Structures are given as structure tokens and as C-alpha cells.
Amino acid sequence: MEETKPRGKPRGMRRDRDCRACKTRGIKCDLNRPRCQPCVASELPCGGYPQRVVWANKTSPTSVAATTKPKRRKPDTRNVTGRTPAARPAVVAVIADRTAGTHVGPVHEEKQSTTGPDHYSLIKRLSSFCRHIEALAGSSGARRQLSEATMTRLVSRINDLVQARMGTAPMQATVSGTAGPLDYIAALMDLSEALETANPVAFVAIAAFAFFEVCEGAFGEWQRHLYGARSLLDLHCRTTGELEVLARDVTGLSEMVSHLLWFDVMGAIIRGTTGLIFEDWHRETLNAGGFFDIVGCPASTFHVFTNVAVGGVDADPIGSCLMVMDSLLQLEGCDTDVARTADAYRCAAAIAVLARLEDAETRLPPPGMETAMTKAVDRLCHVMEMMPVSSRYYLHLAVAVFLAGMRVTRREQCDIVRRYWQNCRAAEFPRYPDAEMRCEEHWRAIGLL
């Protein structure tokens, strides 16, 4: 749907009928600015009311996004309806900020919105990869693996699914304008056919389905598509050098592999299992593209998570305890989002190690370690209370919050964890539908609810 240039003169500014959170959840908003009653009752960030310019000329569109200066550039029609708040014009951003207030505090402050620019990072990148692959497939010098009819169809289907999931699909993509079960089944059938020929371009489809599984499936049960990704990689590369060569042929491969490696380790931490799908040499490439900067986790802390996931705590409990001490000694403070996020991961790593050292019957840490566990949980909850929902790292902290949620000792800590899951579900791309339920089941079992 193309954005046409407005005619006439602007008549004034108007707010949307519903706040962002109510619109996302599909409920009626009561317009009680700056926070509507449905959001207050649900303890969700309201998100504010988008501003629009109303034009006097009846023949022109009734509203378009406000701009500070008219630009003669041709508008980008690829993603007009799905712009994130970071792409909002400056005037609209200033008005929204004034409506919500400038204080950045606990997660329930209304300024915070879960529609920050990086919360779509992977899925937007997948869409970009698909478009790039489609463009290469249509070129005269396309490689055989890109020119295969099956791959062209698969990449096109995956791009349609991604666009529909982001709410930017063209109206003709499906009858309803959104992807349904039949669209997923068709894409899976095309993926199965592509895997029969071991076409490496199929990796973009595997990455897309893995991402959907992480966001919409059972929390931590992310193995299904990771096994497929590992098998496909094994057919093409067995060393870091071979993987780098393959990455030059397959658009976005390094970035997609990095996310799958992250899902592999973090899924094992959540499940409390030992053993990983990918090998150490795969993880050696993890930060080649600055992946740790994307999720906000220090590389040394990810090493602690990996050590836990491969059974290092059972093999060397003393060394693992030293890792816990090192993590807690590196706590920085809560001055910036980067420092808060790093502290959250360090506390989560300490909790993960101590949880593996617990007595199987009493579920208590070894004598003398209770204080360390309590300190890690307290600090992590404090960090999350201070973390703005608008932070680029906010949605990446699900594993840390889950680990804290399974070790909380006070009801106010339960409230902090609960708000996090509610914010994730109220995001523009809802995530982790069952995580809060799992935490609450544990709280009931230990008498906190």
C-alpha cells in the first residue's frame, strides 16, 4: 500500500482513538489520558496515543504521519504501516514523550513502550534477507542454489509469513491479510522439499520458524528447528573456516546462526538440562558480528551459561562457584541500560550455577551459598524494576527474569517478574505466552500465592 503525498493544508493534530496497548490487545480504550483504565487495571504500560495530522482537502488521505519538514524523497513503501516508534517523526515523538512523562523508572511507568526499534531486530533482518535472496535469484548471475524453483517459492513464502507476523503484509497476500495455519503448512512443505536437496538457503526458513517457536511456543522448548539447522550445517561445513565460506554464499547466515546458538544455550538453561545441539566451534563464531552487543550479554557471562549447559557444574563444582564469585564481583551498577543489562545477565548466570548445586530433595543451595543466591535474585529484581521497557535490551532478558522468578522469596519480587511477562505479551510482537503461568505455578507450590 503506497503512501500518497498529502494535498492542501494541515487542519490540526489528532490522537488515535485507542492507545497502543489497547489496540495491540484488541480491546476498547476509554481515552483516559495519559493512562487509560484498561491498562491501569491490567498493570500494563499504556504506550500513549499516536498523533496524526488531519488535512483540510477531502480528496487527500484523512491522515498521514506528522513531519517536521516536507521531504521530496520517494517514500519507502516496503514497510509503511509497520514503522516503529524510532522511525516516528520528531514532532510526534516529542508529543508522545510529554504525554507519558520523562521519568524512567520501574517497568510499569507509562513512558515505556515495548515497541522499541530493536525488538523486531531478528524478524526484520529475516525479511531483509528474504528480499535480498529474491533479488539475487532474479539476476543473471544467480547461483544454482538461488535459482531453484523450490527455493524461490520457499523464500517468498517465508517473507510473506514474516511480513504478516509484523503486520506489514500486502492485502493480497492472504484473504484475511494475516498468515493462517495453511500458510505455515505450505511453507513447512516447501522447507521439507528444500532440505531434501540440502540447499543451504533453506537456513533462512529454519531461522524464521525457530524465531516463531521461541516467541510463541512453550518457554525454553526451542530444540525442534535447532536440530534441523545443525543437520543442514553439518552437510556443508565442519570447521569455522568452512562456515565462513558458506556465510559468503548465503545472505545473513552468520547472524542467523548466532541467534540459534543463543537459543540453544538459553533453552538448556531454562529446561535445566545438560547437553547442547551445537558444538564449541560453532560458538567460536558467535560474536563475529557483534552479537553480544545486540543482546547485551558480556561474552564472559555467556561462557558461564555455556559451562552450565554442557555439565560443567557437575564436573567442577568448585570452579563453577568461583565463576559465580567472579560474576557477582563484576556487578557495575544501574546507571545505564548497558550496565543494567550486563548486571542482570551476571546475576542470572550466578543463579544458574547455584541452581545446579542445589540439593535434589531440599532444593536449597549448599551451606554458605544461600546468601549468594539471595543477593543475585535481589539484585536482578532491582535491575528489572529500574529497566525501562523501551530499552533495546528489555525483551532479551527473558531467561534472566525466568531464573529469578523461580527463586524469588518475596511477593514484591513476584510482582516485578509478573509485570515483565505482561509487558512481553503486550509488545507489538507478543512473546512468551506461558512463562508467567509457569512462574505462578511455582509460587503457589512454595506458598507465595
Short mmCIF file of C-alpha atoms in Angstrom, two decimals:
data_model
loop_
_atom_site.label_atom_id
_atom_site.label_comp_id
_atom_site.label_asym_id
_atom_site.label_seq_id
_atom_site.Cartn_x
_atom_site.Cartn_y
_atom_site.Cartn_z
CA MET A 1 0.00 0.00 0.00
CA GLU A 2 1.68 3.19 -1.17
CA GLU A 3 1.66 6.38 0.83
CA THR A 4 0.34 9.24 -1.32
CA LYS A 5 1.52 12.77 -0.94
CA PRO A 6 -0.98 14.87 1.04
CA ARG A 7 -2.61 17.91 -0.56
CA GLY A 8 -3.94 21.11 0.87
CA LYS A 9 -3.12 22.50 4.27
CA PRO A 10 -2.96 20.74 7.63
CA ARG A 11 -6.13 21.32 9.67
CA GLY A 12 -4.75 20.16 13.01
CA MET A 13 -3.42 17.34 15.14
CA ARG A 14 -5.47 14.39 16.34
CA ARG A 15 -4.79 11.41 18.53
CA ASP A 16 -5.74 7.86 17.60
CA ARG A 17 -8.93 6.52 19.17
CA ASP A 18 -7.09 3.76 21.07
CA CYS A 19 -3.79 3.72 22.92
CA ARG A 20 -1.09 1.42 21.55
CA ALA A 21 -1.56 -1.26 24.23
CA CYS A 22 -5.35 -1.46 23.80
CA LYS A 23 -5.01 -1.53 20.03
CA THR A 24 -2.49 -4.39 20.27
CA ARG A 25 -4.76 -6.37 22.59
CA GLY A 26 -7.90 -5.62 20.55
CA ILE A 27 -9.91 -4.07 23.41
CA LYS A 28 -11.84 -0.80 23.74
CA CYS A 29 -9.85 2.12 25.14
CA ASP A 30 -11.52 4.66 27.45
CA LEU A 31 -9.34 7.60 26.34
CA ASN A 32 -8.47 8.45 29.94
CA ARG A 33 -5.15 10.06 29.08
CA PRO A 34 -2.30 9.79 29.86
CA ARG A 35 -3.07 6.20 31.02
CA CYS A 36 -6.33 4.52 30.12
CA GLN A 37 -8.20 2.47 32.71
CA PRO A 38 -7.85 -0.91 30.90
CA CYS A 39 -4.06 -0.54 31.01
CA VAL A 40 -4.11 0.55 34.66
CA ALA A 41 -6.30 -2.42 35.58
CA SER A 42 -4.02 -4.82 33.72
CA GLU A 43 -0.85 -3.17 35.10
CA LEU A 44 0.43 -2.66 31.56
CA PRO A 45 2.31 0.29 30.05
CA CYS A 46 -0.27 2.31 28.15
CA GLY A 47 2.01 3.17 25.26
CA GLY A 48 0.41 6.54 24.57
CA TYR A 49 -1.83 7.74 21.75
CA PRO A 50 -0.23 8.13 18.29
CA GLN A 51 -0.52 11.62 16.80
CA ARG A 52 -1.75 12.31 13.27
CA VAL A 53 -2.06 15.35 11.02
CA VAL A 54 -5.59 15.90 9.65
CA TRP A 55 -5.59 17.53 6.21
CA ALA A 56 -8.23 20.01 5.04
CA ASN A 57 -8.52 18.68 1.48
CA LYS A 58 -11.20 15.95 1.41
CA THR A 59 -9.71 14.33 -1.69
CA SER A 60 -6.47 13.57 0.07
CA PRO A 61 -5.88 10.91 2.71
CA THR A 62 -7.56 11.77 6.01
CA SER A 63 -4.34 11.50 7.91
CA VAL A 64 -0.66 10.92 7.48
CA ALA A 65 2.20 10.85 9.94
CA ALA A 66 3.30 14.30 11.06
CA THR A 67 6.68 15.51 9.84
CA THR A 68 8.93 18.36 10.82
CA LYS A 69 9.76 19.27 7.21
CA PRO A 70 8.22 18.02 3.98
CA LYS A 71 10.66 15.84 2.06
CA ARG A 72 10.65 15.27 -1.66
CA ARG A 73 12.18 11.83 -1.35
CA LYS A 74 10.11 8.95 -2.64
CA PRO A 75 8.61 7.26 0.43
CA ASP A 76 9.73 3.76 1.34
CA THR A 77 6.68 1.65 0.50
CA ARG A 78 8.10 -1.61 1.78
CA ASN A 79 7.12 -1.06 5.40
CA VAL A 80 4.81 1.93 5.61
CA THR A 81 2.29 0.55 8.08
CA GLY A 82 4.77 -1.11 10.40
CA ARG A 83 7.07 1.71 11.36
CA THR A 84 8.46 1.51 14.85
CA PRO A 85 8.46 4.44 17.26
CA ALA A 86 12.13 5.05 16.49
CA ALA A 87 11.10 5.92 12.94
CA ARG A 88 8.36 8.31 14.12
CA PRO A 89 8.75 11.93 13.11
CA ALA A 90 10.37 14.15 15.72
CA VAL A 91 7.20 16.19 16.43
CA VAL A 92 5.16 13.06 17.18
CA ALA A 93 7.92 11.64 19.38
CA VAL A 94 8.14 14.83 21.44
CA ILE A 95 4.36 14.98 21.97
CA ALA A 96 4.23 11.32 22.97
CA ASP A 97 7.09 11.79 25.43
CA ARG A 98 5.40 14.79 27.01
CA THR A 99 2.16 12.84 27.34
CA ALA A 100 3.88 9.92 29.01
CA GLY A 101 6.29 11.88 31.21
CA THR A 102 10.06 11.92 31.24
CA HIS A 103 10.76 9.79 34.29
CA VAL A 104 12.44 6.47 33.54
CA GLY A 105 11.83 4.21 36.49
CA PRO A 106 10.15 0.89 37.20
CA VAL A 107 8.76 -1.20 34.38
CA HIS A 108 5.20 -0.04 34.96
CA GLU A 109 5.95 3.62 34.21
CA GLU A 110 3.84 4.72 31.27
CA LYS A 111 6.62 6.27 29.21
CA GLN A 112 7.91 2.84 28.48
CA SER A 113 6.75 1.06 25.38
CA THR A 114 7.59 -2.41 24.19
CA THR A 115 7.73 -1.26 20.60
CA GLY A 116 11.35 -0.08 20.62
CA PRO A 117 13.45 -0.16 17.46
CA ASP A 118 15.37 -3.35 18.24
CA HIS A 119 12.51 -5.55 19.38
CA TYR A 120 11.90 -6.50 15.76
CA SER A 121 15.63 -6.84 15.05
CA LEU A 122 15.78 -10.51 14.04
CA ILE A 123 12.44 -10.74 12.27
CA LYS A 124 13.12 -7.55 10.32
CA ARG A 125 16.52 -8.87 9.38
CA LEU A 126 14.92 -12.11 8.17
CA SER A 127 12.63 -10.09 5.93
CA SER A 128 15.64 -8.18 4.62
CA PHE A 129 17.48 -11.44 3.94
CA CYS A 130 14.48 -12.79 2.02
CA ARG A 131 14.24 -9.71 -0.18
CA HIS A 132 17.96 -9.82 -0.88
CA ILE A 133 17.83 -13.51 -1.80
CA GLU A 134 14.83 -12.91 -4.08
CA ALA A 135 16.73 -10.11 -5.82
CA LEU A 136 19.78 -12.34 -6.32
CA ALA A 137 17.60 -15.17 -7.64
CA GLY A 138 16.31 -12.90 -10.37
CA SER A 139 19.76 -11.79 -11.51
CA SER A 140 21.52 -13.29 -14.50
CA GLY A 141 24.50 -14.47 -12.44
CA ALA A 142 22.47 -16.19 -9.73
CA ARG A 143 23.97 -19.29 -8.19
CA ARG A 144 22.19 -22.58 -8.86
CA GLN A 145 21.03 -22.84 -5.24
CA LEU A 146 19.27 -19.48 -5.58
CA SER A 147 17.69 -20.14 -8.96
CA GLU A 148 15.94 -23.38 -7.99
CA ALA A 149 12.17 -23.00 -8.23
CA THR A 150 11.67 -24.63 -4.83
CA MET A 151 13.96 -22.14 -3.13
CA THR A 152 12.37 -19.16 -4.85
CA ARG A 153 8.95 -20.30 -3.69
CA LEU A 154 10.16 -21.07 -0.16
CA VAL A 155 11.87 -17.71 0.34
CA SER A 156 8.78 -15.93 -0.99
CA ARG A 157 6.52 -17.82 1.42
CA ILE A 158 8.79 -17.12 4.37
CA ASN A 159 8.89 -13.43 3.52
CA ASP A 160 5.07 -13.38 3.37
CA LEU A 161 4.87 -15.08 6.78
CA VAL A 162 7.34 -12.65 8.31
CA GLN A 163 5.55 -9.63 6.84
CA ALA A 164 2.18 -10.91 8.03
CA ARG A 165 3.57 -11.52 11.52
CA MET A 166 4.84 -7.95 11.63
CA GLY A 167 1.51 -6.64 10.34
CA THR A 168 3.05 -5.25 7.14
CA ALA A 169 1.82 -7.86 4.65
CA PRO A 170 0.15 -6.54 1.48
CA MET A 171 -3.61 -7.07 1.42
CA GLN A 172 -3.38 -9.52 -1.47
CA ALA A 173 -1.01 -11.81 0.41
CA THR A 174 -3.86 -13.70 2.07
CA VAL A 175 -7.62 -13.42 2.10
CA SER A 176 -7.64 -12.19 5.69
CA GLY A 177 -4.48 -10.13 5.42
CA THR A 178 -2.76 -12.34 8.03
CA ALA A 179 -0.95 -15.65 7.85
CA GLY A 180 -3.00 -18.69 8.82
CA PRO A 181 -2.25 -22.35 9.53
CA LEU A 182 -2.39 -23.26 5.84
CA ASP A 183 0.31 -20.69 5.06
CA TYR A 184 2.56 -22.21 7.74
CA ILE A 185 1.91 -25.73 6.45
CA ALA A 186 2.69 -24.70 2.88
CA ALA A 187 5.95 -23.09 3.98
CA LEU A 188 6.90 -26.18 6.02
CA MET A 189 6.24 -28.41 2.99
CA ASP A 190 8.47 -26.21 0.84
CA LEU A 191 11.13 -26.30 3.56
CA SER A 192 10.98 -30.10 3.68
CA GLU A 193 11.44 -30.25 -0.08
CA ALA A 194 14.38 -27.85 0.07
CA LEU A 195 16.05 -29.90 2.81
CA GLU A 196 15.90 -33.00 0.61
CA THR A 197 18.39 -31.27 -1.68
CA ALA A 198 20.36 -29.85 1.29
CA ASN A 199 20.06 -26.36 -0.16
CA PRO A 200 21.79 -24.03 2.33
CA VAL A 201 19.42 -21.18 1.51
CA ALA A 202 16.78 -23.16 3.43
CA PHE A 203 18.52 -21.88 6.56
CA VAL A 204 16.54 -18.64 6.38
CA ALA A 205 13.31 -20.63 6.68
CA ILE A 206 14.67 -22.65 9.62
CA ALA A 207 15.70 -19.43 11.37
CA ALA A 208 12.25 -17.92 10.84
CA PHE A 209 10.43 -20.96 12.24
CA ALA A 210 12.87 -21.12 15.16
CA PHE A 211 12.15 -17.49 15.97
CA PHE A 212 8.39 -18.11 15.88
CA GLU A 213 8.88 -21.12 18.16
CA VAL A 214 10.83 -19.06 20.69
CA CYS A 215 8.23 -16.29 20.78
CA GLU A 216 5.05 -18.35 20.60
CA GLY A 217 5.89 -21.86 21.80
CA ALA A 218 6.47 -23.42 25.20
CA PHE A 219 9.07 -21.36 27.04
CA GLY A 220 12.51 -22.91 26.70
CA GLU A 221 11.36 -25.77 24.43
CA TRP A 222 13.17 -24.45 21.39
CA GLN A 223 15.03 -27.52 20.16
CA ARG A 224 12.91 -28.64 17.20
CA HIS A 225 14.21 -26.35 14.49
CA LEU A 226 17.68 -26.14 16.06
CA TYR A 227 18.23 -29.81 15.26
CA GLY A 228 17.29 -29.14 11.64
CA ALA A 229 19.68 -26.20 11.49
CA ARG A 230 22.54 -28.28 12.90
CA SER A 231 21.91 -31.11 10.42
CA LEU A 232 21.87 -28.70 7.48
CA LEU A 233 25.08 -27.05 8.64
CA ASP A 234 26.80 -30.43 9.03
CA LEU A 235 26.16 -31.18 5.36
CA HIS A 236 28.06 -28.06 4.30
CA CYS A 237 30.68 -27.23 6.94
CA ARG A 238 32.60 -28.90 9.74
CA THR A 239 35.01 -26.11 10.67
CA THR A 240 34.92 -22.41 11.39
CA GLY A 241 36.63 -21.68 8.07
CA GLU A 242 34.06 -23.67 6.10
CA LEU A 243 31.25 -21.88 7.91
CA GLU A 244 32.75 -18.52 6.98
CA VAL A 245 32.92 -19.59 3.34
CA LEU A 246 29.29 -20.72 3.41
CA ALA A 247 28.28 -17.43 5.02
CA ARG A 248 29.61 -15.58 1.99
CA ASP A 249 27.22 -17.54 -0.22
CA VAL A 250 24.10 -17.41 1.99
CA THR A 251 22.84 -13.95 2.88
CA GLY A 252 22.67 -13.35 6.63
CA LEU A 253 23.85 -16.83 7.60
CA SER A 254 26.27 -15.68 10.32
CA GLU A 255 23.63 -13.55 12.02
CA MET A 256 21.02 -16.31 11.88
CA VAL A 257 23.45 -18.90 13.26
CA SER A 258 24.33 -16.55 16.13
CA HIS A 259 20.70 -16.33 17.22
CA LEU A 260 20.26 -20.10 17.02
CA LEU A 261 23.37 -20.65 19.14
CA TRP A 262 21.90 -18.28 21.71
CA PHE A 263 18.55 -20.13 21.68
CA ASP A 264 20.42 -23.43 22.11
CA VAL A 265 22.26 -22.39 25.27
CA MET A 266 19.43 -20.39 26.84
CA GLY A 267 16.89 -23.12 26.17
CA ALA A 268 19.06 -25.62 28.03
CA ILE A 269 19.41 -23.19 30.95
CA ILE A 270 15.63 -22.78 31.19
CA ARG A 271 14.95 -26.52 30.98
CA GLY A 272 17.73 -27.36 33.42
CA THR A 273 19.11 -29.97 31.02
CA THR A 274 22.69 -30.87 30.13
CA GLY A 275 23.96 -31.06 26.57
CA LEU A 276 23.82 -28.69 23.61
CA ILE A 277 22.85 -29.16 19.98
CA PHE A 278 25.69 -27.08 18.54
CA GLU A 279 29.38 -27.61 19.24
CA ASP A 280 32.09 -25.39 20.67
CA TRP A 281 33.49 -24.49 17.26
CA HIS A 282 30.10 -23.13 16.23
CA ARG A 283 30.09 -20.84 19.26
CA GLU A 284 33.56 -19.54 18.40
CA THR A 285 31.89 -17.51 15.63
CA LEU A 286 29.18 -16.12 17.89
CA ASN A 287 30.44 -12.59 18.38
CA ALA A 288 31.96 -12.10 14.93
CA GLY A 289 29.11 -9.75 14.04
CA GLY A 290 28.81 -8.14 17.46
CA PHE A 291 26.02 -10.44 18.63
CA PHE A 292 26.71 -9.91 22.34
CA ASP A 293 26.27 -6.18 21.82
CA ILE A 294 22.80 -6.90 20.39
CA VAL A 295 21.56 -8.90 23.38
CA GLY A 296 23.63 -7.02 25.98
CA CYS A 297 25.26 -10.11 27.48
CA PRO A 298 29.01 -9.95 28.28
CA ALA A 299 30.95 -12.66 26.45
CA SER A 300 32.44 -13.93 29.71
CA THR A 301 28.97 -14.33 31.20
CA PHE A 302 27.77 -16.28 28.17
CA HIS A 303 30.72 -18.58 28.80
CA VAL A 304 29.32 -19.22 32.30
CA PHE A 305 25.91 -20.09 30.83
CA THR A 306 27.58 -22.44 28.34
CA ASN A 307 29.59 -24.11 31.09
CA VAL A 308 26.35 -24.79 32.98
CA ALA A 309 24.59 -26.13 29.88
CA VAL A 310 27.35 -28.62 29.00
CA GLY A 311 27.52 -30.06 32.52
CA GLY A 312 30.49 -28.10 33.81
CA VAL A 313 28.93 -27.55 37.24
CA ASP A 314 28.73 -31.29 37.95
CA ALA A 315 32.24 -31.84 36.60
CA ASP A 316 33.86 -28.99 38.54
CA PRO A 317 31.62 -27.57 41.29
CA ILE A 318 34.44 -25.59 42.93
CA GLY A 319 35.46 -23.97 39.67
CA SER A 320 31.80 -23.18 38.98
CA CYS A 321 31.48 -21.49 42.38
CA LEU A 322 34.49 -19.36 41.52
CA MET A 323 32.67 -18.36 38.34
CA VAL A 324 29.73 -17.27 40.48
CA MET A 325 32.01 -15.15 42.65
CA ASP A 326 33.59 -13.61 39.58
CA SER A 327 30.18 -12.76 38.10
CA LEU A 328 28.97 -11.10 41.29
CA LEU A 329 32.22 -9.17 41.72
CA GLN A 330 31.79 -7.66 38.25
CA LEU A 331 28.43 -6.05 39.02
CA GLU A 332 28.65 -2.49 37.72
CA GLY A 333 25.61 -0.51 38.81
CA CYS A 334 22.39 0.77 37.30
CA ASP A 335 23.47 3.99 35.64
CA THR A 336 22.85 2.94 32.02
CA ASP A 337 20.83 0.32 30.15
CA VAL A 338 24.07 -1.39 29.12
CA ALA A 339 25.24 -1.67 32.74
CA ARG A 340 21.81 -2.80 33.96
CA THR A 341 21.58 -5.47 31.30
CA ALA A 342 25.09 -6.77 31.95
CA ASP A 343 24.32 -6.94 35.69
CA ALA A 344 21.10 -8.82 35.02
CA TYR A 345 22.94 -11.44 32.98
CA ARG A 346 25.70 -11.77 35.58
CA CYS A 347 23.16 -12.34 38.34
CA ALA A 348 21.28 -14.80 36.14
CA ALA A 349 24.49 -16.74 35.48
CA ALA A 350 25.13 -16.94 39.22
CA ILE A 351 21.59 -18.21 39.78
CA ALA A 352 22.01 -20.80 37.02
CA VAL A 353 25.21 -22.17 38.59
CA LEU A 354 23.83 -22.22 42.13
CA ALA A 355 20.63 -23.90 40.94
CA ARG A 356 22.69 -26.82 39.59
CA LEU A 357 24.38 -27.13 43.00
CA GLU A 358 21.11 -27.40 44.89
CA ASP A 359 20.25 -30.46 46.92
CA ALA A 360 17.85 -32.61 44.91
CA GLU A 361 15.47 -33.09 47.86
CA THR A 362 15.54 -29.77 49.70
CA ARG A 363 16.17 -27.62 46.59
CA LEU A 364 18.50 -25.50 48.72
CA PRO A 365 21.99 -24.29 47.75
CA PRO A 366 24.98 -25.80 49.57
CA PRO A 367 25.62 -24.38 53.06
CA GLY A 368 27.07 -20.90 52.81
CA MET A 369 25.71 -20.30 49.29
CA GLU A 370 22.20 -19.17 50.31
CA THR A 371 23.44 -15.61 50.70
CA ALA A 372 24.90 -15.60 47.20
CA MET A 373 21.62 -16.88 45.73
CA THR A 374 19.59 -14.31 47.66
CA LYS A 375 21.89 -11.49 46.62
CA ALA A 376 21.76 -12.50 42.97
CA VAL A 377 17.94 -12.68 42.95
CA ASP A 378 17.57 -9.38 44.84
CA ARG A 379 19.95 -7.57 42.52
CA LEU A 380 18.34 -8.97 39.38
CA CYS A 381 14.87 -7.94 40.54
CA HIS A 382 16.17 -4.47 41.40
CA VAL A 383 17.71 -4.15 37.94
CA MET A 384 14.46 -5.19 36.24
CA GLU A 385 12.49 -2.72 38.34
CA MET A 386 14.76 0.06 37.06
CA MET A 387 14.93 -1.16 33.45
CA PRO A 388 12.75 0.89 31.07
CA VAL A 389 10.52 -1.19 28.82
CA SER A 390 11.68 0.96 25.92
CA SER A 391 15.23 -0.36 26.32
CA ARG A 392 16.62 -2.19 23.30
CA TYR A 393 17.68 -4.99 25.64
CA TYR A 394 14.41 -5.42 27.54
CA LEU A 395 12.91 -8.36 25.65
CA HIS A 396 16.25 -10.18 25.53
CA LEU A 397 16.23 -10.58 29.32
CA ALA A 398 13.52 -13.25 29.45
CA VAL A 399 15.86 -16.02 30.59
CA ALA A 400 17.31 -13.87 33.38
CA VAL A 401 13.83 -12.94 34.60
CA PHE A 402 12.68 -16.56 34.47
CA LEU A 403 15.64 -17.73 36.56
CA ALA A 404 14.93 -15.04 39.13
CA GLY A 405 11.22 -15.86 39.06
CA MET A 406 11.92 -19.46 40.04
CA ARG A 407 13.99 -18.33 43.05
CA VAL A 408 12.05 -15.33 44.42
CA THR A 409 11.29 -15.25 48.14
CA ARG A 410 9.00 -12.21 48.45
CA ARG A 411 5.71 -11.19 46.85
CA GLU A 412 7.07 -7.85 45.68
CA GLN A 413 9.64 -9.78 43.67
CA CYS A 414 6.79 -11.81 42.19
CA ASP A 415 5.16 -8.55 41.09
CA ILE A 416 8.31 -7.44 39.29
CA VAL A 417 8.57 -10.74 37.44
CA ARG A 418 4.85 -10.75 36.62
CA ARG A 419 4.98 -7.26 35.14
CA TYR A 420 7.85 -8.30 32.90
CA TRP A 421 5.83 -11.15 31.36
CA GLN A 422 2.81 -8.90 30.96
CA ASN A 423 4.94 -6.35 29.13
CA CYS A 424 6.29 -9.07 26.84
CA ARG A 425 2.77 -10.21 25.95
CA ALA A 426 1.65 -6.62 25.36
CA ALA A 427 4.54 -5.92 23.00
CA GLU A 428 3.95 -5.16 19.33
CA PHE A 429 5.29 -8.67 18.72
CA PRO A 430 3.88 -10.65 21.72
CA ARG A 431 6.24 -13.18 23.28
CA TYR A 432 6.48 -15.93 25.89
CA PRO A 433 2.76 -16.72 26.39
CA ASP A 434 3.23 -19.36 29.11
CA ALA A 435 6.22 -18.03 31.08
CA GLU A 436 4.14 -16.16 33.67
CA MET A 437 1.94 -19.22 34.23
CA ARG A 438 5.00 -21.39 34.90
CA CYS A 439 6.33 -18.90 37.44
CA GLU A 440 2.97 -18.62 39.18
CA GLU A 441 2.66 -22.41 39.44
CA HIS A 442 6.00 -22.42 41.26
CA TRP A 443 4.95 -19.56 43.53
CA ARG A 444 1.81 -21.44 44.53
CA ALA A 445 3.85 -24.54 45.26
CA ILE A 446 6.11 -22.64 47.68
CA GLY A 447 3.29 -20.64 49.27
CA LEU A 448 3.95 -17.20 47.79
CA LEU A 449 0.48 -17.07 46.19
#
